[in-house]
Short mmCIF file of C-alpha atoms and ligand atoms in Angstrom, two decimals:
data_model
loop_
_atom_site.label_atom_id
_atom_site.label_comp_id
_atom_site.label_asym_id
_atom_site.label_seq_id
_atom_site.Cartn_x
_atom_site.Cartn_y
_atom_site.Cartn_z
CA MET A 1 17.27 17.95 -4.02
CA GLN A 2 15.35 20.50 -6.06
CA HIS A 3 11.61 20.56 -5.39
CA HIS A 4 8.89 21.02 -7.99
CA THR A 5 5.77 21.04 -5.86
CA LYS A 6 3.67 22.64 -8.60
CA ILE A 7 4.43 20.14 -11.36
CA GLN A 8 1.37 18.05 -10.39
CA TYR A 9 -0.87 20.96 -11.49
CA GLU A 10 0.70 21.28 -14.97
CA SER A 11 -0.84 19.74 -18.10
CA PRO A 12 -0.40 15.97 -18.65
CA GLU A 13 1.94 16.77 -21.60
CA THR A 14 4.17 19.00 -19.45
CA ILE A 15 4.22 16.38 -16.70
CA LYS A 16 5.25 13.68 -19.20
CA LYS A 17 8.10 15.82 -20.62
CA PHE A 18 9.27 16.63 -17.11
CA GLN A 19 9.30 12.95 -16.18
CA GLU A 20 11.19 12.01 -19.33
CA GLU A 21 13.97 14.47 -18.44
CA LYS A 22 14.19 12.83 -15.02
CA LEU A 23 14.15 9.40 -16.68
CA LYS A 24 17.25 10.25 -18.72
CA GLU A 25 19.10 11.10 -15.50
CA ALA A 26 17.87 7.93 -13.80
CA LEU A 27 18.99 5.71 -16.70
CA ALA A 28 22.43 7.33 -16.91
CA TYR A 29 22.80 6.83 -13.15
CA LEU A 30 21.85 3.14 -13.34
CA ASN A 31 24.21 2.64 -16.27
CA ALA A 32 27.04 4.14 -14.25
CA TYR A 33 26.45 2.70 -10.79
CA SER A 34 24.05 -0.27 -10.68
CA PRO A 35 25.83 -3.64 -11.04
CA TYR A 36 22.50 -5.32 -11.80
CA TYR A 37 21.28 -2.92 -14.49
CA LYS A 38 24.72 -2.38 -16.02
CA ALA A 39 24.91 -6.13 -16.66
CA LEU A 40 21.33 -6.17 -17.96
CA PHE A 41 21.97 -3.33 -20.44
CA LYS A 42 25.11 -5.07 -21.65
CA LYS A 43 23.41 -8.46 -22.04
CA GLU A 44 20.41 -6.97 -23.88
CA LYS A 45 22.58 -4.59 -25.93
CA ILE A 46 20.61 -1.57 -24.68
CA ASP A 47 22.01 1.90 -25.28
CA VAL A 48 20.36 3.91 -22.50
CA SER A 49 20.86 7.19 -24.37
CA GLN A 50 18.31 5.87 -26.89
CA ILE A 51 15.59 5.48 -24.22
CA LYS A 52 13.95 8.90 -24.37
CA THR A 53 10.26 8.45 -23.64
CA VAL A 54 8.10 6.48 -21.23
CA GLU A 55 7.04 4.33 -24.19
CA ASP A 56 10.70 3.53 -24.97
CA LEU A 57 10.90 1.81 -21.59
CA GLN A 58 9.15 -1.15 -23.20
CA ASN A 59 12.49 -2.00 -24.85
CA ILE A 60 13.97 -2.82 -21.44
CA PRO A 61 13.13 -6.11 -19.67
CA THR A 62 11.17 -5.79 -16.43
CA THR A 63 12.58 -6.56 -12.98
CA ASP A 64 10.59 -8.65 -10.51
CA LYS A 65 10.66 -9.63 -6.85
CA THR A 66 12.63 -12.79 -7.58
CA ASP A 67 15.40 -10.73 -9.21
CA LEU A 68 15.48 -8.52 -6.13
CA GLN A 69 15.61 -11.53 -3.82
CA ASN A 70 18.26 -13.45 -5.75
CA ARG A 71 20.51 -10.51 -6.57
CA ASN A 72 19.66 -8.15 -3.70
CA MET A 73 23.06 -6.49 -3.25
CA ASP A 74 23.66 -6.12 -7.01
CA PHE A 75 20.96 -3.42 -6.95
CA ALA A 76 22.99 -1.25 -4.56
CA CYS A 77 24.53 1.76 -6.34
CA VAL A 78 26.55 3.20 -3.47
CA PRO A 79 29.25 1.87 -1.13
CA ARG A 80 28.06 0.77 2.30
CA GLU A 81 29.52 3.88 4.00
CA LYS A 82 26.90 6.04 2.26
CA ILE A 83 23.97 4.01 3.65
CA ILE A 84 22.21 5.50 6.67
CA ASP A 85 18.93 3.67 7.11
CA ILE A 86 18.61 -0.06 6.44
CA VAL A 87 15.07 -1.32 5.91
CA THR A 88 13.46 -4.52 4.72
CA THR A 89 10.40 -5.20 2.61
CA SER A 90 7.53 -6.68 4.58
CA GLY A 91 7.84 -10.01 2.79
CA THR A 92 4.16 -10.35 1.87
CA LEU A 93 5.38 -12.87 -0.68
CA GLY A 94 8.58 -14.75 0.07
CA GLU A 95 11.78 -13.62 1.76
CA PRO A 96 12.27 -9.96 2.76
CA VAL A 97 14.63 -7.86 0.65
CA ILE A 98 17.09 -5.37 2.16
CA PHE A 99 17.07 -1.73 1.06
CA GLY A 100 19.69 0.84 2.03
CA LEU A 101 18.84 4.55 2.03
CA THR A 102 21.41 7.33 1.73
CA GLU A 103 21.10 10.83 3.18
CA ASN A 104 19.63 11.98 -0.15
CA ASP A 105 17.17 9.09 -0.15
CA LEU A 106 15.95 10.08 3.32
CA GLN A 107 15.47 13.66 2.13
CA ARG A 108 13.60 12.35 -0.91
CA LEU A 109 11.44 10.20 1.37
CA ALA A 110 10.67 13.20 3.57
CA TYR A 111 9.72 15.21 0.50
CA ASN A 112 7.49 12.41 -0.78
CA GLU A 113 5.64 12.25 2.51
CA ARG A 114 5.33 16.02 2.70
CA LEU A 115 3.63 15.99 -0.72
CA SER A 116 1.44 13.12 0.42
CA PHE A 117 0.33 14.99 3.57
CA GLU A 118 -0.26 18.17 1.57
CA THR A 119 -2.48 16.16 -0.78
CA VAL A 120 -4.56 15.25 2.28
CA GLY A 121 -4.67 18.94 3.20
CA LEU A 122 -2.44 18.84 6.29
CA THR A 123 -0.48 21.89 7.47
CA GLN A 124 1.85 22.78 10.32
CA ASN A 125 -1.24 23.42 12.43
CA ASP A 126 -2.07 19.72 12.46
CA ILE A 127 -1.07 17.18 15.10
CA MET A 128 -0.62 13.62 13.90
CA GLN A 129 -0.93 10.53 16.05
CA LEU A 130 1.11 7.73 14.51
CA MET A 131 -0.72 4.42 15.00
CA THR A 132 1.73 2.38 12.94
CA THR A 133 5.11 1.01 13.90
CA ILE A 134 8.16 3.21 13.30
CA ASP A 135 10.82 0.59 13.99
CA ARG A 136 11.23 -3.08 12.94
CA CYS A 137 13.03 -2.04 9.73
CA PHE A 138 9.76 -0.51 8.44
CA MET A 139 10.38 2.31 5.97
CA ALA A 140 6.91 3.87 6.13
CA GLY A 141 6.85 4.71 9.85
CA LEU A 142 10.05 6.68 9.53
CA ALA A 143 8.77 8.32 6.33
CA TYR A 144 5.69 9.63 8.18
CA PHE A 145 7.88 11.13 10.87
CA LEU A 146 10.20 12.75 8.32
CA GLY A 147 7.27 14.08 6.28
CA ALA A 148 5.63 15.58 9.35
CA ARG A 149 8.90 17.26 10.26
CA GLU A 150 9.21 18.61 6.71
CA ILE A 151 5.76 20.25 7.03
CA GLY A 152 6.45 21.43 10.55
CA MET A 153 3.50 19.51 11.97
CA SER A 154 3.61 17.81 15.39
CA ILE A 155 3.71 14.04 15.45
CA CYS A 156 3.09 11.74 18.38
CA ARG A 157 4.54 8.27 17.81
CA VAL A 158 2.30 5.97 19.81
CA GLY A 159 2.88 2.99 17.51
CA ASN A 160 0.43 0.30 16.49
CA GLY A 161 -2.25 -1.46 18.55
CA ILE A 162 -3.32 -0.85 22.19
CA PRO A 163 -6.64 1.06 21.80
CA GLU A 164 -6.53 2.10 25.47
CA LEU A 165 -3.20 3.89 25.05
CA GLN A 166 -4.39 5.43 21.76
CA TRP A 167 -7.48 6.93 23.42
CA ASP A 168 -5.49 8.17 26.42
CA THR A 169 -3.14 9.92 24.03
CA ILE A 170 -5.95 11.31 21.87
CA ASN A 171 -7.56 12.84 24.95
CA ARG A 172 -4.30 14.30 26.19
CA ILE A 173 -2.64 15.49 22.95
CA GLN A 174 -5.77 16.35 20.91
CA PRO A 175 -4.45 15.16 17.52
CA THR A 176 -6.30 16.23 14.38
CA VAL A 177 -5.14 13.34 12.22
CA ALA A 178 -4.14 9.71 12.70
CA MET A 179 -2.11 7.38 10.53
CA MET A 180 -3.34 3.79 10.74
CA VAL A 181 -4.45 0.56 9.15
CA PRO A 182 -8.22 1.10 8.60
CA SER A 183 -9.32 -2.10 10.36
CA PHE A 184 -7.68 -0.64 13.48
CA ALA A 185 -10.22 2.21 13.31
CA CYS A 186 -12.91 -0.44 13.95
CA LYS A 187 -11.01 -1.56 17.05
CA LEU A 188 -10.75 2.04 18.26
CA ILE A 189 -14.49 2.50 17.82
CA ASP A 190 -15.31 -0.79 19.58
CA TYR A 191 -13.07 0.13 22.49
CA ALA A 192 -14.56 3.63 22.73
CA LYS A 193 -18.10 2.20 22.80
CA GLN A 194 -17.18 -0.34 25.43
CA GLU A 195 -15.53 2.28 27.66
CA ASN A 196 -18.08 5.03 26.98
CA ILE A 197 -15.53 7.30 25.33
CA ASN A 198 -17.22 10.10 23.45
CA TYR A 199 -15.30 9.29 20.27
CA LYS A 200 -17.57 11.25 17.94
CA HIS A 201 -16.44 14.42 19.69
CA ALA A 202 -12.76 13.51 19.74
CA SER A 203 -10.27 15.93 18.20
CA LEU A 204 -9.51 13.58 15.28
CA ARG A 205 -10.82 14.84 11.93
CA LYS A 206 -8.82 12.82 9.42
CA LEU A 207 -7.63 9.23 9.21
CA ILE A 208 -4.87 8.42 6.75
CA CYS A 209 -5.22 4.75 5.99
CA ILE A 210 -2.53 2.35 4.81
CA GLY A 211 -2.31 -1.31 3.94
CA GLU A 212 -5.96 -2.14 3.26
CA PRO A 213 -8.34 -0.86 0.57
CA LEU A 214 -11.03 1.62 1.59
CA ARG A 215 -12.84 1.99 -1.70
CA ASN A 216 -14.46 0.02 -4.48
CA LEU A 217 -13.39 0.56 -8.07
CA ASP A 218 -16.06 3.26 -8.52
CA PHE A 219 -14.47 5.13 -5.55
CA SER A 220 -17.45 4.49 -3.27
CA LEU A 221 -16.44 3.24 0.19
CA ASN A 222 -16.07 -0.54 0.43
CA THR A 223 -17.53 -2.51 3.33
CA LEU A 224 -14.65 -1.67 5.67
CA GLY A 225 -14.75 2.04 4.73
CA GLU A 226 -18.53 2.10 5.16
CA LYS A 227 -18.29 0.35 8.52
CA ILE A 228 -16.03 3.13 9.84
CA ALA A 229 -17.89 6.02 8.19
CA SER A 230 -21.32 4.84 9.39
CA GLN A 231 -20.20 4.70 13.03
CA TRP A 232 -18.00 7.79 13.14
CA ASP A 233 -19.61 10.69 11.32
CA GLY A 234 -17.49 13.73 10.69
CA ILE A 235 -14.34 11.66 10.22
CA ARG A 236 -12.64 11.87 6.80
CA MET A 237 -10.69 8.89 5.52
CA PHE A 238 -7.86 9.06 3.01
CA SER A 239 -6.33 6.07 1.34
CA THR A 240 -2.64 5.86 0.55
CA TYR A 241 -0.74 3.21 -1.39
CA ALA A 242 3.01 2.80 -1.06
CA SER A 243 5.75 0.21 -0.80
CA THR A 244 9.40 -0.02 0.23
CA GLU A 245 10.48 -0.74 -3.36
CA MET A 246 8.78 2.43 -4.67
CA GLN A 247 10.08 4.73 -1.89
CA SER A 248 7.10 6.88 -2.90
CA SER A 249 3.37 6.95 -2.19
CA PHE A 250 0.10 7.54 -3.98
CA THR A 251 -2.28 9.50 -1.79
CA GLU A 252 -5.90 10.55 -2.18
CA CYS A 253 -6.94 14.19 -2.13
CA GLU A 254 -10.22 15.46 -0.63
CA GLU A 255 -12.05 14.22 -3.74
CA GLY A 256 -11.32 10.59 -2.82
CA LYS A 257 -10.83 9.55 -6.42
CA GLY A 258 -7.71 7.43 -6.24
CA GLY A 259 -4.14 8.03 -5.09
CA HIS A 260 -2.23 10.80 -6.90
CA LEU A 261 1.19 10.01 -8.40
CA GLN A 262 4.13 12.32 -7.60
CA PRO A 263 5.75 13.02 -10.99
CA GLU A 264 9.16 13.95 -9.60
CA LEU A 265 9.58 10.70 -7.76
CA ILE A 266 8.26 7.83 -9.83
CA ILE A 267 7.19 6.71 -13.31
CA THR A 268 4.44 4.09 -13.45
CA GLU A 269 3.44 1.70 -16.19
CA PHE A 270 0.41 -0.57 -15.92
CA LEU A 271 0.94 -3.95 -17.58
CA ASP A 272 -1.18 -6.97 -18.44
CA ALA A 273 -0.09 -10.60 -18.01
CA ASN A 274 1.89 -10.35 -21.28
CA GLU A 275 3.61 -7.15 -20.12
CA LYS A 276 1.66 -5.04 -22.60
CA PRO A 277 0.36 -1.68 -21.33
CA VAL A 278 -3.33 -1.60 -20.39
CA ARG A 279 -5.62 1.37 -21.02
CA PRO A 280 -6.96 3.72 -18.35
CA GLY A 281 -9.88 2.06 -16.58
CA GLU A 282 -8.45 -1.43 -17.10
CA ALA A 283 -6.76 -3.53 -14.43
CA GLY A 284 -2.98 -3.73 -14.74
CA GLU A 285 0.10 -4.53 -12.68
CA VAL A 286 1.82 -1.46 -11.24
CA THR A 287 5.32 -1.39 -12.74
CA ILE A 288 7.56 1.36 -11.44
CA THR A 289 10.74 3.23 -12.27
CA THR A 290 12.07 5.29 -9.37
CA LEU A 291 13.36 8.81 -10.03
CA GLY A 292 16.08 10.39 -7.92
CA VAL A 293 16.81 7.34 -5.75
CA GLU A 294 20.52 6.99 -4.94
CA GLY A 295 20.90 3.81 -2.86
CA MET A 296 18.79 1.17 -4.60
CA PRO A 297 16.91 2.64 -7.57
CA LEU A 298 14.67 0.34 -9.59
CA LEU A 299 13.82 0.25 -13.28
CA ARG A 300 10.57 -1.25 -14.57
CA PHE A 301 10.03 -3.10 -11.30
CA LYS A 302 6.86 -5.21 -11.29
CA THR A 303 5.23 -4.71 -7.90
CA GLY A 304 2.72 -7.55 -8.20
CA ASP A 305 -0.04 -5.09 -7.23
CA ILE A 306 -3.06 -4.96 -9.53
CA VAL A 307 -4.84 -1.59 -9.78
CA VAL A 308 -6.97 0.41 -12.21
CA TYR A 309 -5.52 3.79 -13.20
CA HIS A 310 -7.18 7.04 -14.27
CA THR A 311 -5.82 9.91 -16.34
CA GLU A 312 -8.63 12.52 -16.41
CA PRO A 313 -7.80 15.71 -14.48
CA CYS A 314 -8.97 15.61 -10.86
CA PRO A 315 -11.34 18.32 -9.57
CA CYS A 316 -8.66 19.17 -6.98
CA GLY A 317 -6.60 20.71 -9.80
CA ARG A 318 -3.95 18.03 -10.05
CA ASN A 319 -3.40 16.46 -13.45
CA THR A 320 -1.43 13.45 -12.28
CA ILE A 321 -2.33 9.79 -12.79
CA ARG A 322 -4.57 8.36 -10.05
CA LEU A 323 -4.53 4.78 -8.83
CA SER A 324 -7.47 2.80 -7.46
CA SER A 325 -7.12 0.66 -4.34
CA VAL A 326 -5.06 -2.47 -4.91
CA THR A 327 -7.62 -5.02 -6.09
CA GLY A 328 -5.21 -7.90 -5.63
CA ARG A 329 -1.63 -9.07 -5.54
CA LYS A 330 -0.47 -11.19 -8.41
CA GLY A 331 0.92 -14.06 -6.35
CA GLN A 332 -2.27 -14.18 -4.28
CA MET A 333 -4.70 -14.96 -7.08
CA VAL A 334 -7.00 -17.82 -6.10
CA LYS A 335 -8.84 -20.03 -8.59
CA PHE A 336 -11.67 -21.42 -6.53
CA LYS A 337 -14.33 -23.66 -8.10
CA GLY A 338 -13.91 -21.95 -11.45
CA THR A 339 -13.95 -18.41 -10.06
CA THR A 340 -10.82 -16.23 -10.11
CA LEU A 341 -10.53 -14.20 -6.92
CA TYR A 342 -8.15 -11.98 -5.03
CA PRO A 343 -8.21 -11.91 -1.20
CA PRO A 344 -9.48 -8.28 -0.90
CA ALA A 345 -12.78 -9.36 -2.50
CA LEU A 346 -13.17 -11.97 0.24
CA TYR A 347 -12.26 -9.48 3.00
CA ASP A 348 -14.87 -7.09 1.68
CA ILE A 349 -17.57 -9.75 2.08
CA ILE A 350 -16.55 -10.92 5.57
CA ASP A 351 -16.12 -7.33 6.84
CA GLY A 352 -19.85 -6.85 6.28
CA ILE A 353 -20.96 -9.69 8.59
CA PRO A 354 -21.62 -8.24 12.08
CA ASP A 355 -21.01 -11.32 14.27
CA VAL A 356 -17.54 -11.89 12.79
CA VAL A 357 -15.01 -10.29 15.16
CA ASN A 358 -11.86 -11.25 13.22
CA TYR A 359 -10.73 -13.75 10.60
CA VAL A 360 -7.92 -15.15 8.50
CA VAL A 361 -8.28 -16.55 5.00
CA GLU A 362 -6.26 -19.68 4.27
CA VAL A 363 -5.67 -21.04 0.80
CA PHE A 364 -4.29 -24.52 0.14
CA HIS A 365 -4.19 -27.15 -2.59
CA ASN A 366 -6.57 -30.10 -2.33
CA GLU A 367 -5.58 -33.59 -3.50
CA LEU A 368 -6.45 -32.62 -7.08
CA GLY A 369 -3.96 -29.73 -6.88
CA THR A 370 -6.63 -27.03 -7.17
CA ASP A 371 -7.18 -24.15 -4.76
CA GLU A 372 -9.38 -24.45 -1.68
CA ILE A 373 -10.32 -21.61 0.66
CA LEU A 374 -10.85 -21.96 4.39
CA ILE A 375 -11.83 -19.00 6.52
CA ARG A 376 -11.06 -19.13 10.23
CA VAL A 377 -13.70 -16.92 11.80
CA GLY A 378 -13.23 -15.52 15.30
CA THR A 379 -16.62 -15.04 16.96
CA ASN A 380 -18.38 -15.26 20.30
CA LYS A 381 -21.59 -16.35 18.60
CA LYS A 382 -20.74 -19.55 16.78
CA SER A 383 -23.75 -21.50 15.55
CA GLU A 384 -24.92 -23.50 12.58
CA GLN A 385 -27.10 -20.57 11.57
CA LEU A 386 -24.12 -18.20 11.51
CA GLU A 387 -22.15 -20.64 9.36
CA LYS A 388 -25.07 -20.97 6.97
CA HIS A 389 -25.53 -17.20 6.90
CA ILE A 390 -21.84 -16.57 6.07
CA LYS A 391 -21.95 -19.14 3.27
CA ASP A 392 -25.17 -17.66 1.89
CA VAL A 393 -23.61 -14.18 1.80
CA PHE A 394 -20.62 -15.57 -0.11
CA ARG A 395 -22.83 -17.41 -2.59
CA ALA A 396 -24.87 -14.26 -3.18
CA LYS A 397 -21.78 -12.15 -3.87
CA ILE A 398 -19.33 -14.46 -5.65
CA ARG A 399 -21.43 -17.57 -6.38
CA VAL A 400 -19.16 -19.88 -4.36
CA ALA A 401 -18.79 -20.46 -0.61
CA PRO A 402 -15.50 -21.25 1.14
CA ALA A 403 -15.20 -23.63 4.11
CA ILE A 404 -15.82 -21.90 7.45
CA VAL A 405 -14.19 -22.91 10.75
CA PHE A 406 -15.14 -21.12 13.97
CA GLU A 407 -12.32 -20.26 16.37
CA SER A 408 -11.99 -18.16 19.49
CA VAL A 409 -11.34 -14.45 18.95
CA GLU A 410 -8.04 -14.82 20.85
CA TYR A 411 -6.87 -17.66 18.61
CA VAL A 412 -7.52 -15.69 15.42
CA ASN A 413 -5.87 -12.66 16.95
CA ALA A 414 -2.73 -14.72 17.58
CA LEU A 415 -2.77 -15.88 13.93
CA GLN A 416 -3.15 -12.28 12.75
CA PHE A 417 -0.30 -10.90 14.81
CA PRO A 418 2.61 -13.37 14.80
CA GLN A 419 5.66 -12.14 16.73
CA SER A 420 7.90 -12.22 13.66
CA LYS A 421 5.74 -9.92 11.48
CA ARG A 422 5.23 -6.18 11.83
CA LYS A 423 1.97 -6.08 9.89
CA SER A 424 -1.18 -7.96 10.73
CA ILE A 425 -1.96 -10.95 8.54
CA LYS A 426 -5.32 -11.78 7.02
CA PHE A 427 -4.15 -14.13 4.26
CA ILE A 428 -2.20 -17.36 4.75
CA ASP A 429 -1.05 -19.07 1.58
CA ARG A 430 -0.37 -22.77 2.17
CA ARG A 431 -0.14 -23.66 -1.52
CA GLU A 432 3.06 -25.41 -2.65
ZN1 ZN B 501 -7.28 15.12 -6.63
#
């Protein structure tokens, strides 16, 4: 695969032209090899040679998670012998989908992660401690390893959880950067305090954070980000947004102003509920077209993730589109007592309450068929005052208060980390 590492610094017009050349190749490839898209083009009478610009994409129907679930293998463009790595989506909503990656796809993935790490400012002099899983059919863990190898940086694959083992390894290996879910940083800090580990003088300088938002829409740190930053000065946090379907990531630079798109690897559209494009600064659903994917490329795939995008040049010199943190997932919208909410807004409130050790948010339908929210709070300090305090904080921030149930910290921990899942869970949807 040819690399164009400098394209991100070109003008927005040059970037768009470059992407449209890549788009032509991607469409011709789908038309030749994808059973799913070949049938779609035929049914909709689409001549792919007439799709020349990003705007022209609007003439092609979108693909969604249900299509991927129902017709999973029809998206495969290569015979099974060409597949090397088999991964699954995490199944945040519904059944997991299988993805097969070819040798070229693995090289593309390594390149994507190299660009992502370079955006964070990493070099071959860095040592990364991997605090996420690398197995369990998880694409990202492998991508981090491949990206580190591409840069020539050392990587130490400790895996997720176990603060004690993480600190032992930090002290022995002296990593400069860690890859983790940001709420795990809080656990590392708590453990270090409890065991008198001088964590502020640890070798770690950068945390690359996945899976949970770190920032508000104005790019200031959210409650979780602030909680980490206020206890661990000198640490820099970088947010990155990615998914199995995209086989690409959006990573923040030192400016911390949203995740940068990689123009060689993906085209993004941002759509409203009627599938019309939204303007920069407005919330829209990330809809992606992969570029250069061989095994299971996707065209106009609706991710379900709602973000706000920005087009102004970044002070870092890159002129690529930047994405805010994911403000919500489409299927997870909650209509609670007349207020429309997404779970991250609830997490942001609970993360700011000191006596709450852990929690899960449950949503279910009441007898009227409308949404109810129940938060199971793990705490060692349960009291009527704490319950009243939590409800007051909710009322102050979003005008409504969910039901609160106190549980033991261990019980909530077991809910958060079921054996069958590789990511921790904070949201349980019990709606029919
Ligand atoms: Zn930047």
